[in-house]
mmCIF file of C-alpha atoms and ligand atoms in Angstrom:
data_model
loop_
_atom_site.group_PDB
_atom_site.id
_atom_site.type_symbol
_atom_site.label_atom_id
_atom_site.label_comp_id
_atom_site.label_asym_id
_atom_site.label_seq_id
_atom_site.Cartn_x
_atom_site.Cartn_y
_atom_site.Cartn_z
ATOM 1 C CA UNK P 122 108.006 118.294 95.761
ATOM 2 C CA UNK P 123 105.221 115.805 95.173
ATOM 3 C CA UNK P 124 104.110 112.481 96.465
ATOM 4 C CA UNK P 125 104.307 109.914 93.813
ATOM 5 C CA UNK P 126 103.453 106.313 94.599
ATOM 6 C CA UNK P 127 101.334 103.805 92.793
ATOM 7 C CA UNK P 128 101.687 100.085 92.358
ATOM 8 C CA UNK P 129 100.225 97.335 90.249
ATOM 9 C CA UNK P 130 98.572 94.766 92.456
ATOM 10 C CA UNK P 131 99.156 91.314 90.933
ATOM 11 C CA UNK P 132 96.048 89.812 92.474
ATOM 12 C CA UNK P 133 93.746 92.749 92.130
ATOM 13 C CA UNK P 134 95.285 93.246 88.720
ATOM 14 C CA UNK P 135 94.702 96.934 88.918
ATOM 15 C CA UNK P 136 96.651 100.041 89.473
ATOM 16 C CA UNK P 137 96.116 101.481 92.886
ATOM 17 C CA UNK P 138 96.203 105.083 92.013
ATOM 18 C CA UNK P 139 97.390 107.841 94.143
ATOM 19 C CA UNK P 140 96.741 111.471 93.842
ATOM 20 C CA UNK P 141 99.927 113.363 93.635
ATOM 21 C CA UNK P 142 100.321 116.000 96.245
ATOM 22 C CA UNK P 143 102.417 118.702 94.936
ATOM 23 C CA UNK P 144 103.665 121.603 96.886
ATOM 24 C CA UNK P 145 104.646 123.475 93.793
ATOM 25 C CA UNK P 146 102.731 122.254 90.769
ATOM 26 C CA UNK P 147 100.708 119.117 90.034
ATOM 27 C CA UNK P 148 102.621 116.660 87.840
ATOM 28 C CA UNK P 149 100.865 115.353 84.741
ATOM 29 C CA UNK P 150 98.215 112.742 85.497
ATOM 30 C CA UNK P 151 100.295 109.966 83.988
ATOM 31 C CA UNK P 152 102.948 110.560 86.669
ATOM 32 C CA UNK P 153 100.483 110.419 89.547
ATOM 33 C CA UNK P 154 101.409 106.939 90.449
ATOM 34 C CA UNK P 155 103.565 105.110 92.897
ATOM 35 C CA UNK P 156 106.152 103.730 90.614
ATOM 36 C CA UNK P 157 107.643 100.387 91.429
ATOM 37 C CA UNK P 158 110.975 98.966 90.738
ATOM 38 C CA UNK P 159 113.771 100.827 89.042
ATOM 39 C CA UNK P 160 112.095 103.951 87.719
ATOM 40 C CA UNK P 161 113.173 105.023 84.312
ATOM 41 C CA UNK P 162 116.491 106.899 84.387
ATOM 42 C CA UNK P 163 114.722 110.033 83.160
ATOM 43 C CA UNK P 164 112.737 110.126 86.408
ATOM 44 C CA UNK P 165 115.539 109.043 88.679
ATOM 45 C CA UNK P 166 118.869 109.764 87.024
ATOM 46 C CA UNK P 167 120.844 109.525 90.258
ATOM 47 C CA UNK P 168 119.388 106.400 91.828
ATOM 48 C CA UNK P 169 121.073 103.047 91.250
ATOM 49 C CA UNK P 170 118.788 100.020 91.434
ATOM 50 C CA UNK P 171 121.015 97.018 91.729
ATOM 51 C CA UNK P 172 118.484 94.456 92.875
ATOM 52 C CA UNK P 173 114.985 94.886 91.643
ATOM 53 C CA UNK P 174 114.177 94.079 88.031
ATOM 54 C CA UNK P 175 110.607 93.858 86.814
ATOM 55 C CA UNK P 176 109.328 90.244 87.166
ATOM 56 C CA UNK P 177 110.312 88.197 84.128
ATOM 57 C CA UNK P 178 108.123 85.798 82.228
ATOM 58 C CA UNK P 179 110.236 82.685 82.935
ATOM 59 C CA UNK P 180 109.096 80.832 79.841
ATOM 60 C CA UNK P 181 110.609 83.459 77.579
ATOM 61 C CA UNK P 182 114.103 82.924 79.044
ATOM 62 C CA UNK P 183 114.803 79.275 80.014
ATOM 63 C CA UNK P 184 118.240 80.124 81.405
ATOM 64 C CA UNK P 185 116.751 82.897 83.502
ATOM 65 C CA UNK P 186 114.026 80.547 84.715
ATOM 66 C CA UNK P 187 116.621 78.045 85.862
ATOM 67 C CA UNK P 188 118.674 80.721 87.580
ATOM 68 C CA UNK P 189 115.567 82.075 89.274
ATOM 69 C CA UNK P 190 114.568 78.596 90.434
ATOM 70 C CA UNK P 191 117.951 77.914 92.010
ATOM 71 C CA UNK P 192 117.998 81.368 93.587
ATOM 72 C CA UNK P 193 114.557 80.902 95.125
ATOM 73 C CA UNK P 194 115.317 77.412 96.412
ATOM 74 C CA UNK P 195 118.529 78.670 98.012
ATOM 75 C CA UNK P 196 116.772 81.704 99.472
ATOM 76 C CA UNK P 197 113.969 79.571 100.952
ATOM 77 C CA UNK P 198 116.508 77.210 102.509
ATOM 78 C CA UNK P 199 118.509 80.103 103.963
ATOM 79 C CA UNK P 200 115.471 81.851 105.446
ATOM 80 C CA UNK P 201 114.120 78.576 106.846
ATOM 81 C CA UNK P 202 117.491 77.911 108.460
ATOM 82 C CA UNK P 203 117.316 81.413 109.874
ATOM 83 C CA UNK P 204 113.901 80.719 111.352
ATOM 84 C CA UNK P 205 115.063 77.560 113.089
ATOM 85 C CA UNK P 206 118.240 79.298 114.269
ATOM 86 C CA UNK P 207 116.265 82.196 115.729
ATOM 87 C CA UNK P 208 113.988 79.941 117.758
ATOM 88 C CA UNK P 209 116.930 77.744 118.797
ATOM 89 C CA UNK P 210 118.913 80.788 119.941
ATOM 90 C CA UNK P 211 116.129 82.053 122.161
ATOM 91 C CA UNK P 212 115.556 78.552 123.475
ATOM 92 C CA UNK P 213 119.171 78.436 124.613
ATOM 93 C CA UNK P 214 118.962 81.931 126.119
ATOM 94 C CA UNK P 215 115.799 80.935 127.992
ATOM 95 C CA UNK P 216 117.224 77.588 129.128
ATOM 96 C CA UNK P 217 120.320 79.323 130.468
ATOM 97 C CA UNK P 218 117.936 81.794 132.133
ATOM 98 C CA UNK P 219 119.705 84.661 130.408
ATOM 99 C CA UNK P 220 116.286 86.011 129.452
ATOM 100 C CA UNK P 221 112.795 85.360 130.817
ATOM 101 C CA UNK P 222 110.411 83.190 128.843
ATOM 102 C CA UNK P 223 108.015 86.070 128.229
ATOM 103 C CA UNK P 224 110.767 88.322 126.890
ATOM 104 C CA UNK P 225 112.016 85.465 124.717
ATOM 105 C CA UNK P 226 108.557 85.039 123.238
ATOM 106 C CA UNK P 227 108.224 88.735 122.511
ATOM 107 C CA UNK P 228 111.660 89.034 120.942
ATOM 108 C CA UNK P 229 110.872 86.069 118.697
ATOM 109 C CA UNK P 230 107.597 87.852 117.903
ATOM 110 C CA UNK P 231 109.407 91.085 117.023
ATOM 111 C CA UNK P 232 112.303 89.587 115.081
ATOM 112 C CA UNK P 233 110.702 86.740 113.122
ATOM 113 C CA UNK P 234 108.334 88.736 110.975
ATOM 114 C CA UNK P 235 110.624 91.726 110.529
ATOM 115 C CA UNK P 236 113.569 89.557 109.458
ATOM 116 C CA UNK P 237 111.238 87.613 107.178
ATOM 117 C CA UNK P 238 110.187 90.861 105.449
ATOM 118 C CA UNK P 239 113.797 92.008 105.287
ATOM 119 C CA UNK P 240 114.710 88.724 103.553
ATOM 120 C CA UNK P 241 112.295 89.127 100.632
ATOM 121 C CA UNK P 242 114.780 90.924 98.330
ATOM 122 C CA UNK P 243 117.078 87.867 98.279
ATOM 123 C CA UNK P 244 114.452 85.967 96.331
ATOM 124 C CA UNK P 245 114.438 86.191 92.569
ATOM 125 C CA UNK P 246 112.344 88.497 90.439
ATOM 126 C CA UNK P 247 110.305 85.638 89.057
ATOM 127 C CA UNK P 248 106.550 85.545 89.409
ATOM 128 C CA UNK P 249 106.948 82.433 91.589
ATOM 129 C CA UNK P 250 109.359 84.049 94.097
ATOM 130 C CA UNK P 251 106.620 84.984 96.574
ATOM 131 C CA UNK P 252 105.492 81.356 96.719
ATOM 132 C CA UNK P 253 108.994 80.171 97.565
ATOM 133 C CA UNK P 254 109.204 82.821 100.282
ATOM 134 C CA UNK P 255 105.827 81.740 101.669
ATOM 135 C CA UNK P 256 107.128 78.193 102.087
ATOM 136 C CA UNK P 257 109.064 79.365 105.158
ATOM 137 C CA UNK P 258 106.064 80.506 107.236
ATOM 138 C CA UNK P 259 104.124 77.538 105.834
ATOM 139 C CA UNK P 260 106.702 75.071 107.196
ATOM 140 C CA UNK P 261 106.584 76.906 110.515
ATOM 141 C CA UNK P 262 102.793 76.790 110.409
ATOM 142 C CA UNK P 263 102.932 73.004 110.072
ATOM 143 C CA UNK P 264 105.535 72.903 112.851
ATOM 144 C CA UNK P 265 103.248 74.853 115.169
ATOM 145 C CA UNK P 266 100.257 72.635 114.361
ATOM 146 C CA UNK P 267 102.203 69.398 114.843
ATOM 147 C CA UNK P 268 103.622 70.496 118.181
ATOM 148 C CA UNK P 269 100.461 72.325 119.194
ATOM 149 C CA UNK P 270 98.559 69.043 118.996
ATOM 150 C CA UNK P 271 101.522 67.300 120.676
ATOM 151 C CA UNK P 272 101.984 65.000 117.679
ATOM 152 C CA UNK P 273 105.706 65.482 118.237
ATOM 153 C CA UNK P 274 107.775 67.065 120.964
ATOM 154 C CA UNK P 275 109.934 70.157 120.576
ATOM 155 C CA UNK P 276 110.681 71.562 124.026
ATOM 156 C CA UNK P 277 112.827 74.325 122.550
ATOM 157 C CA UNK P 278 110.022 75.635 120.374
ATOM 158 C CA UNK P 279 107.504 75.462 123.202
ATOM 159 C CA UNK P 280 109.859 77.137 125.675
ATOM 160 C CA UNK P 281 110.805 80.031 123.391
ATOM 161 C CA UNK P 282 107.382 80.673 121.894
ATOM 162 C CA UNK P 283 104.765 80.009 124.594
ATOM 163 C CA UNK P 284 103.855 81.991 127.730
ATOM 164 C CA UNK P 285 103.503 79.092 130.171
ATOM 165 C CA UNK P 286 104.930 76.149 128.236
ATOM 166 C CA UNK P 287 101.546 74.759 127.178
ATOM 167 C CA UNK P 288 101.871 73.319 123.632
ATOM 168 C CA UNK P 289 98.279 74.307 122.843
ATOM 169 C CA UNK P 290 99.353 77.961 123.029
ATOM 170 C CA UNK P 291 101.134 77.372 119.711
ATOM 171 C CA UNK P 292 97.730 77.036 118.025
ATOM 172 C CA UNK P 293 96.710 80.602 118.868
ATOM 173 C CA UNK P 294 98.973 83.673 118.723
ATOM 174 C CA UNK P 295 101.969 82.042 117.023
ATOM 175 C CA UNK P 296 99.818 80.245 114.454
ATOM 176 C CA UNK P 297 97.862 83.382 113.564
ATOM 177 C CA UNK P 298 101.188 85.208 113.311
ATOM 178 C CA UNK P 299 102.672 82.891 110.686
ATOM 179 C CA UNK P 300 99.382 82.849 108.756
ATOM 180 C CA UNK P 301 99.614 86.648 108.523
ATOM 181 C CA UNK P 302 103.190 86.301 107.263
ATOM 182 C CA UNK P 303 101.935 83.992 104.508
ATOM 183 C CA UNK P 304 99.127 86.433 103.661
ATOM 184 C CA UNK P 305 101.484 89.421 103.415
ATOM 185 C CA UNK P 306 103.992 87.520 101.278
ATOM 186 C CA UNK P 307 101.379 86.187 98.862
ATOM 187 C CA UNK P 308 99.082 89.199 98.536
ATOM 188 C CA UNK P 309 101.397 92.190 98.947
ATOM 189 C CA UNK P 310 104.966 90.842 98.556
ATOM 190 C CA UNK P 311 107.535 93.430 97.435
ATOM 191 C CA UNK P 312 105.004 95.185 95.265
ATOM 192 C CA UNK P 313 102.945 97.054 97.815
ATOM 193 C CA UNK P 314 103.909 98.999 100.947
ATOM 194 C CA UNK P 315 100.794 97.590 102.658
ATOM 195 C CA UNK P 316 102.427 94.255 103.433
ATOM 196 C CA UNK P 317 105.642 95.531 104.987
ATOM 197 C CA UNK P 318 103.795 98.191 106.988
ATOM 198 C CA UNK P 319 101.402 95.531 108.324
ATOM 199 C CA UNK P 320 104.322 93.366 109.449
ATOM 200 C CA UNK P 321 106.059 96.382 110.962
ATOM 201 C CA UNK P 322 102.980 97.061 113.093
ATOM 202 C CA UNK P 323 102.230 93.448 114.035
ATOM 203 C CA UNK P 324 105.829 92.462 114.771
ATOM 204 C CA UNK P 325 107.548 95.700 115.699
ATOM 205 C CA UNK P 326 104.718 97.781 117.129
ATOM 206 C CA UNK P 327 102.695 95.122 118.966
ATOM 207 C CA UNK P 328 105.801 93.288 120.158
ATOM 208 C CA UNK P 329 107.410 96.383 121.663
ATOM 209 C CA UNK P 330 104.071 97.452 123.172
ATOM 210 C CA UNK P 331 104.082 94.243 125.204
ATOM 211 C CA UNK P 332 107.711 94.615 126.304
ATOM 212 C CA UNK P 333 107.363 98.319 127.270
ATOM 213 C CA UNK P 334 103.874 97.903 128.664
ATOM 214 C CA UNK P 335 104.877 95.103 131.024
ATOM 215 C CA UNK P 336 107.851 97.141 132.232
ATOM 216 C CA UNK P 337 106.465 100.669 132.421
ATOM 217 C CA UNK P 338 102.703 100.177 132.124
ATOM 218 C CA UNK P 339 101.501 101.417 135.507
ATOM 219 C CA UNK P 340 99.068 103.940 134.021
ATOM 220 C CA UNK P 341 96.306 101.897 132.418
ATOM 221 C CA UNK P 342 94.068 102.862 129.523
ATOM 222 C CA UNK P 343 90.611 103.831 130.858
ATOM 223 C CA UNK P 344 88.671 101.487 128.574
ATOM 224 C CA UNK P 345 91.092 98.559 128.874
ATOM 225 C CA UNK P 346 92.741 97.907 132.221
ATOM 226 C CA UNK P 347 94.996 95.232 130.717
ATOM 227 C CA UNK P 348 96.675 97.725 128.435
ATOM 228 C CA UNK P 349 98.658 100.813 129.379
ATOM 229 C CA UNK P 350 99.514 104.223 127.962
ATOM 230 C CA UNK P 351 103.192 103.268 127.966
ATOM 231 C CA UNK P 352 102.489 100.184 125.893
ATOM 232 C CA UNK P 353 100.251 101.978 123.422
ATOM 233 C CA UNK P 354 102.548 104.966 123.013
ATOM 234 C CA UNK P 355 105.430 102.526 122.440
ATOM 235 C CA UNK P 356 103.385 100.721 119.826
ATOM 236 C CA UNK P 357 102.658 103.954 117.973
ATOM 237 C CA UNK P 358 106.243 105.228 118.072
ATOM 238 C CA UNK P 359 108.021 101.970 117.270
ATOM 239 C CA UNK P 360 105.397 100.960 114.739
ATOM 240 C CA UNK P 361 105.807 104.307 112.967
ATOM 241 C CA UNK P 362 109.601 104.266 112.835
ATOM 242 C CA UNK P 363 109.876 100.584 111.918
ATOM 243 C CA UNK P 364 107.343 101.165 109.117
ATOM 244 C CA UNK P 365 109.370 104.132 107.845
ATOM 245 C CA UNK P 366 112.504 101.990 108.067
ATOM 246 C CA UNK P 367 110.914 99.242 106.010
ATOM 247 C CA UNK P 368 109.687 101.710 103.385
ATOM 248 C CA UNK P 369 113.139 103.266 103.189
ATOM 249 C CA UNK P 370 114.787 99.822 102.893
ATOM 250 C CA UNK P 371 112.536 98.857 100.006
ATOM 251 C CA UNK P 372 112.970 102.293 98.411
ATOM 252 C CA UNK P 373 116.762 102.053 98.479
ATOM 253 C CA UNK P 374 116.555 98.621 96.841
ATOM 254 C CA UNK P 375 114.342 100.060 94.128
ATOM 255 C CA UNK P 376 111.037 98.408 94.926
ATOM 256 C CA UNK P 377 109.173 101.544 95.944
ATOM 257 C CA UNK P 378 109.710 105.053 94.669
ATOM 258 C CA UNK P 379 108.654 107.340 97.457
ATOM 259 C CA UNK P 380 108.947 111.081 97.746
ATOM 260 C CA UNK P 381 110.044 111.425 101.336
ATOM 261 C CA UNK P 382 107.811 114.330 102.219
ATOM 262 C CA UNK P 383 105.603 115.171 105.193
ATOM 263 C CA UNK P 384 102.599 113.716 103.381
ATOM 264 C CA UNK P 385 104.168 110.273 103.483
ATOM 265 C CA UNK P 386 105.024 110.677 107.161
ATOM 266 C CA UNK P 387 101.458 111.740 107.919
ATOM 267 C CA UNK P 388 100.069 108.708 106.115
ATOM 268 C CA UNK P 389 102.327 106.296 108.000
ATOM 269 C CA UNK P 390 101.543 108.057 111.286
ATOM 270 C CA UNK P 391 97.808 107.702 110.586
ATOM 271 C CA UNK P 392 98.188 103.995 109.876
ATOM 272 C CA UNK P 393 100.261 103.580 113.034
ATOM 273 C CA UNK P 394 97.569 105.380 115.054
ATOM 274 C CA UNK P 395 94.841 103.111 113.685
ATOM 275 C CA UNK P 396 96.879 100.009 114.546
ATOM 276 C CA UNK P 397 97.617 101.345 118.024
ATOM 277 C CA UNK P 398 93.952 102.084 118.761
ATOM 278 C CA UNK P 399 92.883 98.640 117.537
ATOM 279 C CA UNK P 400 95.570 96.961 119.656
ATOM 280 C CA UNK P 401 94.409 98.868 122.737
ATOM 281 C CA UNK P 402 90.798 97.701 122.430
ATOM 282 C CA UNK P 403 89.552 95.057 124.911
ATOM 283 C CA UNK P 404 88.823 92.540 122.157
ATOM 284 C CA UNK P 405 91.629 90.031 122.744
ATOM 285 C CA UNK P 406 89.094 87.452 124.022
ATOM 286 C CA UNK P 407 87.204 87.794 120.722
ATOM 287 C CA UNK P 408 90.032 88.200 118.228
ATOM 288 C CA UNK P 409 93.758 87.798 118.793
ATOM 289 C CA UNK P 410 96.027 90.846 118.387
ATOM 290 C CA UNK P 411 97.954 88.909 115.753
ATOM 291 C CA UNK P 412 94.836 89.039 113.600
ATOM 292 C CA UNK P 413 93.196 92.364 114.505
ATOM 293 C CA UNK P 414 96.339 94.514 114.349
ATOM 294 C CA UNK P 415 97.644 93.405 110.920
ATOM 295 C CA UNK P 416 94.192 93.327 109.308
ATOM 296 C CA UNK P 417 93.390 96.817 110.612
ATOM 297 C CA UNK P 418 96.786 97.998 109.391
ATOM 298 C CA UNK P 419 96.222 96.490 105.948
ATOM 299 C CA UNK P 420 92.896 98.291 105.594
ATOM 300 C CA UNK P 421 94.258 101.586 106.916
ATOM 301 C CA UNK P 422 97.380 101.421 104.753
ATOM 302 C CA UNK P 423 95.399 100.499 101.632
ATOM 303 C CA UNK P 424 92.957 103.382 102.155
ATOM 304 C CA UNK P 425 95.684 105.804 103.212
ATOM 305 C CA UNK P 426 97.953 105.148 100.286
ATOM 306 C CA UNK P 427 95.321 105.030 97.609
ATOM 307 C CA UNK P 428 94.400 108.710 97.883
HETATM 308 N N1 CTP F 271 99.200 98.460 124.687
HETATM 309 C C1 CTP F 271 99.708 97.553 125.554
HETATM 310 C C2 CTP F 271 100.012 96.246 125.153
HETATM 311 C C3 CTP F 271 100.529 95.347 126.071
HETATM 312 N N2 CTP F 271 100.752 95.748 127.357
HETATM 313 C C4 CTP F 271 101.314 94.827 128.348
HETATM 314 O O1 CTP F 271 101.752 93.606 127.733
HETATM 315 C C5 CTP F 271 100.988 92.486 128.220
HETATM 316 C C6 CTP F 271 100.689 91.524 127.113
HETATM 317 O O2 CTP F 271 100.093 92.307 126.066
HETATM 318 P P1 CTP F 271 99.200 91.614 124.963
HETATM 319 O O3 CTP F 271 99.101 92.463 123.757
HETATM 320 O O4 CTP F 271 97.941 91.154 125.609
HETATM 321 O O5 CTP F 271 100.080 90.409 124.629
HETATM 322 P P2 CTP F 271 99.547 89.114 124.061
HETATM 323 O O6 CTP F 271 99.562 89.267 122.571
HETATM 324 O O7 CTP F 271 98.279 88.658 124.666
HETATM 325 O O8 CTP F 271 100.672 88.280 124.643
HETATM 326 P P3 CTP F 271 101.324 87.196 123.848
HETATM 327 O O9 CTP F 271 101.834 87.857 122.597
HETATM 328 O O10 CTP F 271 102.382 86.763 124.796
HETATM 329 O O11 CTP F 271 100.216 86.207 123.587
HETATM 330 C C7 CTP F 271 99.710 93.102 128.778
HETATM 331 O O12 CTP F 271 99.140 92.255 129.759
HETATM 332 C C8 CTP F 271 100.245 94.410 129.364
HETATM 333 O O13 CTP F 271 100.868 94.149 130.602
HETATM 334 C C9 CTP F 271 100.465 97.052 127.751
HETATM 335 O O14 CTP F 271 100.665 97.407 128.901
HETATM 336 N N3 CTP F 271 99.944 97.925 126.839
HETATM 337 C C1 LIG F 272 105.923 84.018 119.313
HETATM 338 C C2 LIG F 272 105.316 84.439 118.048
HETATM 339 C C3 LIG F 272 104.054 84.927 117.984
HETATM 340 C C4 LIG F 272 103.163 85.115 119.168
HETATM 341 O O1 LIG F 272 102.671 86.418 119.266
HETATM 342 C C5 LIG F 272 106.137 84.282 116.789
HETATM 343 C C6 LIG F 272 106.237 82.811 116.353
HETATM 344 C C7 LIG F 272 107.321 82.690 115.266
HETATM 345 C C8 LIG F 272 107.400 81.295 114.626
HETATM 346 C C9 LIG F 272 107.569 80.217 115.635
HETATM 347 C C10 LIG F 272 108.582 81.272 113.663
HETATM 348 C C11 LIG F 272 108.288 82.131 112.410
HETATM 349 C C12 LIG F 272 109.524 82.211 111.510
HETATM 350 C C13 LIG F 272 109.257 83.047 110.272
HETATM 351 C C14 LIG F 272 108.171 82.449 109.437
HETATM 352 C C15 LIG F 272 110.496 83.184 109.416
HETATM 353 C C16 LIG F 272 111.599 83.947 110.112
HETATM 354 C C17 LIG F 272 112.810 84.016 109.203
HETATM 355 C C18 LIG F 272 113.888 84.945 109.722
HETATM 356 C C19 LIG F 272 115.044 84.987 108.761
HETATM 357 C C20 LIG F 272 114.316 84.617 111.127
#
């Protein structure tokens, strides 16, 4: 069995190579790559890839370009509607006092980014698809700025996304959060595991750490009395499993070809550990978790998956 994962990075315009780790015999050098998209039948005779096709040059196929454009517009509209619906739902739940404001905020934190990453495969395979997807966090970014400066009033947004109902809170954690979503969509998209792992850690890991830490966090971390072992352990565990889930989701859809071996698990566990340690550090007054955690994860995942 061997690990085989390499991807072409559209912005870095280079292959991020990976050594192949073979338990039996090293595959030929040419195969020591993460392969993206529907691998050639010879390599994967049994796997059906019904979604991912290699990005098309739209100009070569005008009909395909038109179909892609309509698909991306529809996908952006659907995901944007989902974003508004999510916030509206938690606003109603908070208003009816079915959940506390803090829990509402954290669940929006956990679900928004993860559902955004899960939605990426509904966009087309055009080169422009990532830009259409990024429109959704961009619109939400503008929404946060407008309401954060109280240029307009949206009590539902403020109630479901802030700690104490102060509109200015929107200009910190939530704003950094959507900027990271834009960064992951534009730089990593469906072509690199780094983006989805970073969102899994920021949204899933950090969000659950808060929920579990507030509830069970009596035993504090020695170097940071505002964080607890329960919160950090939850971040590691949930971050790890949500990352694995994301990788599996994108593998099944044909975007990543992963050999599900212990080496992959070790790499994801290492990235999850790095993110957990960074999140536990007493640096929130200097840099928000919604910046430090995803950036640390991106670096760790890039270094971990390149060799
Ligand atoms: N490793 C962690 C992380 C969080 N917490 C608990 O969750 C609370 C909020 O955690 P924090 O990461 O500081 O959340 P913020 O990002 O600051 O909160 P918000 O997202 O609401 O801005 C902490 O005070 C603590 O009670 C914890 O016990 N252990
Ligand atoms: C409370 C938050 C961060 C603080 O730590 C999260 C704020 C989320 C934004 C208000 C809404 C972001 C929506 C996403 C860009 C798109 C979600 C789409 C999905 C289909 C629901």
